[in-house]
PDB file of C-alpha atoms in Angstrom:
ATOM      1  CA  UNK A   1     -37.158 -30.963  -0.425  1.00  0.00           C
ATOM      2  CA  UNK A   2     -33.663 -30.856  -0.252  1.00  0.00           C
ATOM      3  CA  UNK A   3     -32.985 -28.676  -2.853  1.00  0.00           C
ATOM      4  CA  UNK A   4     -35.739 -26.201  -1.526  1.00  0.00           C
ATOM      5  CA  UNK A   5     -34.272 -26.158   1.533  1.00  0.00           C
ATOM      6  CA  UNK A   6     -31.102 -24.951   0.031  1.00  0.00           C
ATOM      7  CA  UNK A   7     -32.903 -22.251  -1.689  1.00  0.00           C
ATOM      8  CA  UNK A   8     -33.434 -20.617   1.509  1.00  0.00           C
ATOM      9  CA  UNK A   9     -30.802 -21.158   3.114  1.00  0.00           C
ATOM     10  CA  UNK A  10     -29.061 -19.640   0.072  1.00  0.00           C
ATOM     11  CA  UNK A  11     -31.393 -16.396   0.469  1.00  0.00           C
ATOM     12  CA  UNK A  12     -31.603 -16.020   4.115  1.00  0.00           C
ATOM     13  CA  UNK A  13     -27.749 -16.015   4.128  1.00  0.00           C
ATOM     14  CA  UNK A  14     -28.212 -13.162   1.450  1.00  0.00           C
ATOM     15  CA  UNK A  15     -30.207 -11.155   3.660  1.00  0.00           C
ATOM     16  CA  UNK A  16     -28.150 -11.502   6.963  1.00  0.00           C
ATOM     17  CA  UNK A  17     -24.866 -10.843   4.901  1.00  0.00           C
ATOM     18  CA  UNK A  18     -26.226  -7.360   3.218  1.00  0.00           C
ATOM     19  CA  UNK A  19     -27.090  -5.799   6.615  1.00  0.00           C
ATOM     20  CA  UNK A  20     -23.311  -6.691   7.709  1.00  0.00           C
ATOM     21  CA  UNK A  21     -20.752  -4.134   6.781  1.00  0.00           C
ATOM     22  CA  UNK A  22     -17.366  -4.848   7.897  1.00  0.00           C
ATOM     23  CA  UNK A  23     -15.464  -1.501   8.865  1.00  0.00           C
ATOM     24  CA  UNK A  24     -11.591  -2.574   9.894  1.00  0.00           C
ATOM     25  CA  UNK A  25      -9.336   0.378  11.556  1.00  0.00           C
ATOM     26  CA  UNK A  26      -5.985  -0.232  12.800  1.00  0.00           C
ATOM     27  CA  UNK A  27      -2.814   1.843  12.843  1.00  0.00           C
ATOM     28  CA  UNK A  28      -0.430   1.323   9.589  1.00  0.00           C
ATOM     29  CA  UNK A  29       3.373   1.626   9.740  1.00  0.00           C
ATOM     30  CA  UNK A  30       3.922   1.349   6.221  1.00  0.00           C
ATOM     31  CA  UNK A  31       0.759   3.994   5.343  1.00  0.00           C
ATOM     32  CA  UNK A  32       2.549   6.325   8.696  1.00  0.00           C
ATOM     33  CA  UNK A  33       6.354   5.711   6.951  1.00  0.00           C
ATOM     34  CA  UNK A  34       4.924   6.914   3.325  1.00  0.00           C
ATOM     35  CA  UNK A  35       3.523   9.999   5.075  1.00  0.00           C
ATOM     36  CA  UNK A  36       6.533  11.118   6.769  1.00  0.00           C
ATOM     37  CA  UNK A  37       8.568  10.404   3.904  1.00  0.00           C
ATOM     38  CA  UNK A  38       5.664  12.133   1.476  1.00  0.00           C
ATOM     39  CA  UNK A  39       5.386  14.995   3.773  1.00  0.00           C
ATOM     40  CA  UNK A  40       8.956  16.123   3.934  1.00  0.00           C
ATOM     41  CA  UNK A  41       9.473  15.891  -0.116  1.00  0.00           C
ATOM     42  CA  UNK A  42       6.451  18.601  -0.075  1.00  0.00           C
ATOM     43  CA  UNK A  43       4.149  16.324  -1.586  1.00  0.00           C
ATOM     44  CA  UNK A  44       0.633  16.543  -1.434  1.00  0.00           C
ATOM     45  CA  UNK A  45      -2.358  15.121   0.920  1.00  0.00           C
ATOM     46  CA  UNK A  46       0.483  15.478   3.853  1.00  0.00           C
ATOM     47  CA  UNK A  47      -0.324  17.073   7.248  1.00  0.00           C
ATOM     48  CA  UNK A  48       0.858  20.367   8.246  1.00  0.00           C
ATOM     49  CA  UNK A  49       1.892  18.697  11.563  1.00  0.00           C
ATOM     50  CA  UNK A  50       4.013  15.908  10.452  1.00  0.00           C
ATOM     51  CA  UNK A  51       6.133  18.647   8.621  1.00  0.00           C
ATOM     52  CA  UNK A  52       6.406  20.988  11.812  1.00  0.00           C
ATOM     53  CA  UNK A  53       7.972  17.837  13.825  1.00  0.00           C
ATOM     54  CA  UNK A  54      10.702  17.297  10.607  1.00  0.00           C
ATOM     55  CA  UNK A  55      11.080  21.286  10.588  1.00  0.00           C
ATOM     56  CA  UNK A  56      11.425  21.366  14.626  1.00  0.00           C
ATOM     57  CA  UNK A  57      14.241  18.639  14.792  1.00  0.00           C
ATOM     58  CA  UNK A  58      16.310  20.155  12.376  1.00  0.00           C
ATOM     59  CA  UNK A  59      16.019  17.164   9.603  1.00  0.00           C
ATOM     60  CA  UNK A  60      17.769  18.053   6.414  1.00  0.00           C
ATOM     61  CA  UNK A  61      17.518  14.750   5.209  1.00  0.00           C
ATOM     62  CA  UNK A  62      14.962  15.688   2.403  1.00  0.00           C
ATOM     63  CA  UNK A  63      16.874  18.573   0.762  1.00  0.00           C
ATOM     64  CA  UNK A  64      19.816  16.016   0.269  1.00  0.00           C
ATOM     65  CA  UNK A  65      20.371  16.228  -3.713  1.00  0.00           C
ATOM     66  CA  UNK A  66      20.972  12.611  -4.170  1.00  0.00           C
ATOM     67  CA  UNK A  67      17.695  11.915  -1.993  1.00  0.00           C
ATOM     68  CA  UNK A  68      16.004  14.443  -3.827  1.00  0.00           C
ATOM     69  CA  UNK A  69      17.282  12.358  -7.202  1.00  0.00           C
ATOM     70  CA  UNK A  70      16.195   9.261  -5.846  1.00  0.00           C
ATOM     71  CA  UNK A  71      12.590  10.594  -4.631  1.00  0.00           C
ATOM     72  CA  UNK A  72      12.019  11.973  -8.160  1.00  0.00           C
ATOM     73  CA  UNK A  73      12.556   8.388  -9.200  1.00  0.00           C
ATOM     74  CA  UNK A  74      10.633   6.623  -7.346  1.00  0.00           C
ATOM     75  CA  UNK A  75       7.812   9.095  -7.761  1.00  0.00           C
ATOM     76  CA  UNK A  76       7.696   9.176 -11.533  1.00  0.00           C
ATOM     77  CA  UNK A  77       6.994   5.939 -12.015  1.00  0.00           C
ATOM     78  CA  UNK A  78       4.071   6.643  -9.333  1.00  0.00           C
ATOM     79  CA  UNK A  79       2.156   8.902 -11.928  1.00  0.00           C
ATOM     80  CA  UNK A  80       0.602   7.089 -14.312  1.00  0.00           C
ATOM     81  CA  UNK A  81      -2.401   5.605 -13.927  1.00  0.00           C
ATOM     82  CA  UNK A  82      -5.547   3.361 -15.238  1.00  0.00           C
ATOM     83  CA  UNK A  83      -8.746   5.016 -15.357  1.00  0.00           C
ATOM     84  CA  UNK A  84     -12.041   2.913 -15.493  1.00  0.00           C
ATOM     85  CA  UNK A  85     -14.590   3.188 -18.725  1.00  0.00           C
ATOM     86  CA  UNK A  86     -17.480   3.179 -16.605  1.00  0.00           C
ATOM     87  CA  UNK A  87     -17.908   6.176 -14.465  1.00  0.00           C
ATOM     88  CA  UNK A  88     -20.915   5.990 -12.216  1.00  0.00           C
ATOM     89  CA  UNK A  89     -20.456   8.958  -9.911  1.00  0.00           C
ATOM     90  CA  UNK A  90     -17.181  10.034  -8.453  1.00  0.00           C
ATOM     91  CA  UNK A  91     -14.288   9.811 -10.759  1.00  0.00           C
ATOM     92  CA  UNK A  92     -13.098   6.089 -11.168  1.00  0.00           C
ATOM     93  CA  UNK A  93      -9.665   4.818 -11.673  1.00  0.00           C
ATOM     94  CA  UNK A  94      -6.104   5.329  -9.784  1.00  0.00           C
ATOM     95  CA  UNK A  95      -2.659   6.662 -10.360  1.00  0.00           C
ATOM     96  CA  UNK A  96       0.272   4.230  -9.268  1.00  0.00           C
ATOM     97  CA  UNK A  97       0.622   6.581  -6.062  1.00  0.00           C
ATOM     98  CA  UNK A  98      -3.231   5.699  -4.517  1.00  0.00           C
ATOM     99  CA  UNK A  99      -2.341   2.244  -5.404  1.00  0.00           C
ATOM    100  CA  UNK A 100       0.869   2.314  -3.206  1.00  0.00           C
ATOM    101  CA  UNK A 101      -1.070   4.346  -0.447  1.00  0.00           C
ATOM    102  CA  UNK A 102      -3.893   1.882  -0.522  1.00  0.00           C
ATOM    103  CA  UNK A 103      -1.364  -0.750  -0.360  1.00  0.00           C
ATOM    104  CA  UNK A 104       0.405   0.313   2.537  1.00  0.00           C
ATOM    105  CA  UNK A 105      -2.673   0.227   4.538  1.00  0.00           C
ATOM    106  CA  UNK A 106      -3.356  -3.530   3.247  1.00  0.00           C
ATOM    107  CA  UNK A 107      -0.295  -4.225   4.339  1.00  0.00           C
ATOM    108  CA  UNK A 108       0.725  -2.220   7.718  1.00  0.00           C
ATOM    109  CA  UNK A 109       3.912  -4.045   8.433  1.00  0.00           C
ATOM    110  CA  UNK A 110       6.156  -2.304   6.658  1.00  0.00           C
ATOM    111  CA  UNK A 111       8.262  -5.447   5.697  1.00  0.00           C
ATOM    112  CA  UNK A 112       5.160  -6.616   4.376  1.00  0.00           C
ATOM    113  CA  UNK A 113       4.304  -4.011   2.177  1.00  0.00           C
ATOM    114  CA  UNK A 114       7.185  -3.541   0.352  1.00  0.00           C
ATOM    115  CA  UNK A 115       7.184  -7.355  -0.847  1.00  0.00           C
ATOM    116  CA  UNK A 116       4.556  -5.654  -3.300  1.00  0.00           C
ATOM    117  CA  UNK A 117       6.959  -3.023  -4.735  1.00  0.00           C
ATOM    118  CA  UNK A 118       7.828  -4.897  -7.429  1.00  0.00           C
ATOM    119  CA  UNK A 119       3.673  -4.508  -8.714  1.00  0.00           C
ATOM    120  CA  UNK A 120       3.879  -1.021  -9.418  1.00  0.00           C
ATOM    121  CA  UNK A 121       7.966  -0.278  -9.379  1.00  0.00           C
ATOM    122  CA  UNK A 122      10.699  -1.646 -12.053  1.00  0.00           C
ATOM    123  CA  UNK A 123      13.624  -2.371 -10.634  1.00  0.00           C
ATOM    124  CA  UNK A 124      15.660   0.795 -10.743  1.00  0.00           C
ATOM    125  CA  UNK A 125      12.731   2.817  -8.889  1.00  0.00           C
ATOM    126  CA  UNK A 126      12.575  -0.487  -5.920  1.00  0.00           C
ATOM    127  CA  UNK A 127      16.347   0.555  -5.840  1.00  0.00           C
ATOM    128  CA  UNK A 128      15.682   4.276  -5.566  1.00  0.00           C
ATOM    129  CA  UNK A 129      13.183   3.897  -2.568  1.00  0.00           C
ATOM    130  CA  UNK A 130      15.658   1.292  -0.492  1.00  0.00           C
ATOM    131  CA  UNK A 131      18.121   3.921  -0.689  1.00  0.00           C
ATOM    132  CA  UNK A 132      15.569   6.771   0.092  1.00  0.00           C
ATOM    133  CA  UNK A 133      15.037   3.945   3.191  1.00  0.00           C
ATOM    134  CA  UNK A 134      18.222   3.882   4.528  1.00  0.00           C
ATOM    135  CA  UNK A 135      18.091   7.400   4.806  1.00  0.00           C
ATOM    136  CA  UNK A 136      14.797   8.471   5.809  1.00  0.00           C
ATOM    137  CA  UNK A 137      13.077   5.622   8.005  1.00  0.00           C
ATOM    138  CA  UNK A 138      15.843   6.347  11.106  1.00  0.00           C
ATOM    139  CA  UNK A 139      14.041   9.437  12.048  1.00  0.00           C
ATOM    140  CA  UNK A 140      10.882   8.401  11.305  1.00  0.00           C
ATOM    141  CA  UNK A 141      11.119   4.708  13.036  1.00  0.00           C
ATOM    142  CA  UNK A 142      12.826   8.200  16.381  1.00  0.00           C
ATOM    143  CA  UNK A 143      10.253  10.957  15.912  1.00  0.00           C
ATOM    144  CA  UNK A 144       7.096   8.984  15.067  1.00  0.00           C
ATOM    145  CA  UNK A 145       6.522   5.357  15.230  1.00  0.00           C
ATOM    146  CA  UNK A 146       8.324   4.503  18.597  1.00  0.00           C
ATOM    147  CA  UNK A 147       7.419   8.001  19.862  1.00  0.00           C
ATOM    148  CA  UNK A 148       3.385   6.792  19.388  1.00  0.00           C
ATOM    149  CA  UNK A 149       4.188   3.645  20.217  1.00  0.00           C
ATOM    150  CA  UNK A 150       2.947   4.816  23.839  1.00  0.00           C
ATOM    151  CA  UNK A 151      -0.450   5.382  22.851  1.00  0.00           C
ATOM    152  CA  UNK A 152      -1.451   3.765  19.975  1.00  0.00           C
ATOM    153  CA  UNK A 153      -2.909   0.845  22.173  1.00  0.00           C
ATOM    154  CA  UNK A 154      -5.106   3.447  23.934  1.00  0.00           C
ATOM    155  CA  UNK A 155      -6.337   4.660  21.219  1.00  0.00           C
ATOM    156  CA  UNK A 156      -7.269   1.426  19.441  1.00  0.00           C
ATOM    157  CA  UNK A 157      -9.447   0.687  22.589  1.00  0.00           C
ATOM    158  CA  UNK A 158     -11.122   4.184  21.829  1.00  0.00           C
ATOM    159  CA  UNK A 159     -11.642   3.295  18.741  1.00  0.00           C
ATOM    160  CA  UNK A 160     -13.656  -0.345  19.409  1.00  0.00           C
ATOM    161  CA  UNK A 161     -15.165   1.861  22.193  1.00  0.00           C
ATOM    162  CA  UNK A 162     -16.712   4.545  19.493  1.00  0.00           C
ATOM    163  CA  UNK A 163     -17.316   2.207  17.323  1.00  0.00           C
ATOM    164  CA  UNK A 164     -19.675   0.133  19.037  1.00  0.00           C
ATOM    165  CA  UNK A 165     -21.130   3.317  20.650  1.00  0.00           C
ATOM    166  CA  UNK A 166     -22.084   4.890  18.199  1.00  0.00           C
ATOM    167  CA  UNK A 167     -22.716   1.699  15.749  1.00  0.00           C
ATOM    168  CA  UNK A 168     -20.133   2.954  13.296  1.00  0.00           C
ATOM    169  CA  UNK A 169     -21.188   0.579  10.613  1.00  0.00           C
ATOM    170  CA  UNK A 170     -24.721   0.429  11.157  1.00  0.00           C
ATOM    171  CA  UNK A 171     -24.373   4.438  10.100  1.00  0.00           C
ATOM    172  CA  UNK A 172     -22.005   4.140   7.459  1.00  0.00           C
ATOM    173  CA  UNK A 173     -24.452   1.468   6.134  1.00  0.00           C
ATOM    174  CA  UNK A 174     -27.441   4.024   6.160  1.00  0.00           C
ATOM    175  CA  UNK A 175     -25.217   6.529   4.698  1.00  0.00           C
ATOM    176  CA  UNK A 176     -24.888   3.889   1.778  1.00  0.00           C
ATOM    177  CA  UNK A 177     -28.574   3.699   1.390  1.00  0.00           C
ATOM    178  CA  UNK A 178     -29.228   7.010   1.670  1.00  0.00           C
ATOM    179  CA  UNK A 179     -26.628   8.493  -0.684  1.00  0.00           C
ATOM    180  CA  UNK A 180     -27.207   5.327  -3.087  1.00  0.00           C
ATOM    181  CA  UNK A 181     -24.038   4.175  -3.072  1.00  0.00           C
ATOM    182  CA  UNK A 182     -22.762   1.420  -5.255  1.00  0.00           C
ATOM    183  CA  UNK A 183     -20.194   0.672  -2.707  1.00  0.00           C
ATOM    184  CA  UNK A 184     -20.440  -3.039  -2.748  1.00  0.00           C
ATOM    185  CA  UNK A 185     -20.848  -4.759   0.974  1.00  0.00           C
ATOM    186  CA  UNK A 186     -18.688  -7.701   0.109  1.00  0.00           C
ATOM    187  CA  UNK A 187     -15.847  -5.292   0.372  1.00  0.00           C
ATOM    188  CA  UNK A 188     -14.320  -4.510   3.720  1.00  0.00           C
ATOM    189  CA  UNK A 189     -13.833  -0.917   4.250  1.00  0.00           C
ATOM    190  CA  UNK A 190     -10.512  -0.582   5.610  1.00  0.00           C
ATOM    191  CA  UNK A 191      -8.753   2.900   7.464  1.00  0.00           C
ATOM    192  CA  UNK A 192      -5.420   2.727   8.231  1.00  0.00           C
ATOM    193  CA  UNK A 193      -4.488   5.232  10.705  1.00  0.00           C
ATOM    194  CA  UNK A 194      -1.484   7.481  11.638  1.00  0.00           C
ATOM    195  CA  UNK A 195      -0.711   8.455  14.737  1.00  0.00           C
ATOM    196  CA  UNK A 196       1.504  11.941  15.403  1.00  0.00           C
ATOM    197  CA  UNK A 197       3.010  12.374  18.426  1.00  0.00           C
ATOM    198  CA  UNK A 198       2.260  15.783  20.361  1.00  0.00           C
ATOM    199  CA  UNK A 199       5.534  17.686  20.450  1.00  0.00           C
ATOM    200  CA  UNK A 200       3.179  21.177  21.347  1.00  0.00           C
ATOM    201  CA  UNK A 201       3.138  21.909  18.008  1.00  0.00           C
ATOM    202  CA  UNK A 202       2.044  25.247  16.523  1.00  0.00           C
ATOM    203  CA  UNK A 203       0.205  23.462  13.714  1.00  0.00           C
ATOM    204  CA  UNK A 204      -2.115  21.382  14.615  1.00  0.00           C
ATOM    205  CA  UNK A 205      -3.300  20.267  10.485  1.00  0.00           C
ATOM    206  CA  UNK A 206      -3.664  16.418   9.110  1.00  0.00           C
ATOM    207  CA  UNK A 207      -4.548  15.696   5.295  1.00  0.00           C
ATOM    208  CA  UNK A 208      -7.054  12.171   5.384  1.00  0.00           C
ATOM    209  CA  UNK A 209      -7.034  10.463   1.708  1.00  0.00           C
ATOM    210  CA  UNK A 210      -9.906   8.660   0.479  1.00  0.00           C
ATOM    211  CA  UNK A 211      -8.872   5.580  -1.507  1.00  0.00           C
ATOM    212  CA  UNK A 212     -12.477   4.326  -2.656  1.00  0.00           C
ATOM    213  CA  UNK A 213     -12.650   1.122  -0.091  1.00  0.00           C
ATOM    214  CA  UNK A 214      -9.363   2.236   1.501  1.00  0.00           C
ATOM    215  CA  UNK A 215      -9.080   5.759   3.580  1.00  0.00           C
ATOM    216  CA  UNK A 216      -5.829   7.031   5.256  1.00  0.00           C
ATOM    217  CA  UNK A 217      -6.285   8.889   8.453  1.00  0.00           C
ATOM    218  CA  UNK A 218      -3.629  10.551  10.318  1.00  0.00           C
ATOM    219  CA  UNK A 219      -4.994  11.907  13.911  1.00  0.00           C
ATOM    220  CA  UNK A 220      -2.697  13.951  16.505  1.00  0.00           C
ATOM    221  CA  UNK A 221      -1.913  12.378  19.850  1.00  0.00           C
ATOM    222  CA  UNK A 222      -3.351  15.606  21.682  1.00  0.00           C
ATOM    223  CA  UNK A 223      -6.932  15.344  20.053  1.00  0.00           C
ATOM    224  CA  UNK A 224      -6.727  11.414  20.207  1.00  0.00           C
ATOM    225  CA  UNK A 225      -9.360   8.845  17.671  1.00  0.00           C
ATOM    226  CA  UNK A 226     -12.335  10.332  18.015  1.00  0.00           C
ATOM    227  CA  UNK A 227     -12.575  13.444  15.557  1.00  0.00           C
ATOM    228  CA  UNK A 228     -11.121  10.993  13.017  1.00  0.00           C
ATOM    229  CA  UNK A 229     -14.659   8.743  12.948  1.00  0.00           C
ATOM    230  CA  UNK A 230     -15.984  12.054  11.541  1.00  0.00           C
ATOM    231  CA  UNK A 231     -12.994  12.323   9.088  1.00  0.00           C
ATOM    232  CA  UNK A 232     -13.972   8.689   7.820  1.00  0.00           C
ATOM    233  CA  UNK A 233     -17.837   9.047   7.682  1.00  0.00           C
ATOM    234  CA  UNK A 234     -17.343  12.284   5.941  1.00  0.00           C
ATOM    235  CA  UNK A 235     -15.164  10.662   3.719  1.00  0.00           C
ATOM    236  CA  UNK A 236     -16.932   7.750   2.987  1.00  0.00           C
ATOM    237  CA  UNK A 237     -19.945   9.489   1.870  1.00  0.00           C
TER     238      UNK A 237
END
């Protein structure tokens, strides 16, 4: 009796725990700090936005030659990659660079995050980015982490607002169904976000990178959360 009674208890649980999918989205420092620092080296998947603010204050920091050493450093060590055998649908795998992205949005305290450098870095390129550190993360800590500091609680309550409006995860759960998606639901999906301050910029662009389980989603202060649930259910499927 005992043991059938454990049989559906075992089952039931099952079928309560498949029609949960978790959807976590909070604002990243480390993920916001690797865009900045990303976006001013030219790299790719940065927003046109971010780079206007470095342009408009006059920040030279990135075409410093020993910087630009230092980046190319820490970068090459970012390219390689593993690549999975089985391919189901979209292309599998990662380079070391979605693994630090993803990362950084695991971790959103920057301090955090870079306790996991030593993963995917030797020593020489964990050197190269503490310097690059030193350097960059003044004006970025200036121009966009305590300049959003100001509204990134507001928009966290739009986004709990949204999502329970609109049952965000009830949808991306029928988007899973529909698009037959092996996205597993034990998995969290997690979006770390990155706020950019309105300094009436002429280019109003963001670049949102989808990390399988992981998405990173800068949004501009004047537009706020909202368009950015379409970014990640776009993304998603």
């Amino acid at each position: 009796m005992f043991r059938f009674i454990f049989i559906l208890f075992i089952l039931f649980s099952s079928q309560v725990f498949a029609k949960n999918f978790n959807v976590k989205i909070y604002h990243s420092q480390s993920a916001s700090y690797l865009h900045y620092m990303m976006t001013g080296f030219g790299e790719a998947f940065v927003s046109g936005s971010m780079k206007s603010i470095i342009e408009k204050e006059g920040i030279q920091l990135f075409e410093n030659s020993e910087n630009q050493k230092d980046f190319k450093l820490f970068k090459d060590y970012l390219n390689n990659g593993y690549n999975f055998e089985t391919i189901k649908s979209r292309p599998a795998g990662f380079y070391g660079m979605d693994a630090l992205m993803g990362m950084s949005v695991l971790f959103p305290e920057l301090e955090k995050f870079e306790e996991t450098l030593s993963i995917y870095l030797p020593y020489d390129g964990i050197e190269a980015y503490f310097r690059l550190k030193k350097q960059i993360y003044p004006s970025f800590d200036k121009l966009i982490w305590q300049a959003s500091k100001s509204f990134q609680a507001k928009e966290m309550k739009q986004v709990n607002q949204i999502a329970k409006k609109t049952k965000f995860s009830a949808r991306l759960l029928k988007a899973k169904k529909f698009y037959s998606s092996d996205y597993p639901l034990e998995l969290d999906f997690k979006v770390g976000l990155i706020p950019i301050p309105d300094y009436k910029l002429e280019k109003n662009h963001t670049s949102a990178q989808n990390l399988k389980d992981i998405q990173v989603v800068p949004y501009l202060e004047g537009r706020g959360v909202k368009e950015a649930f379409d970014i990640i259910f776009h993304e998603f499927c």
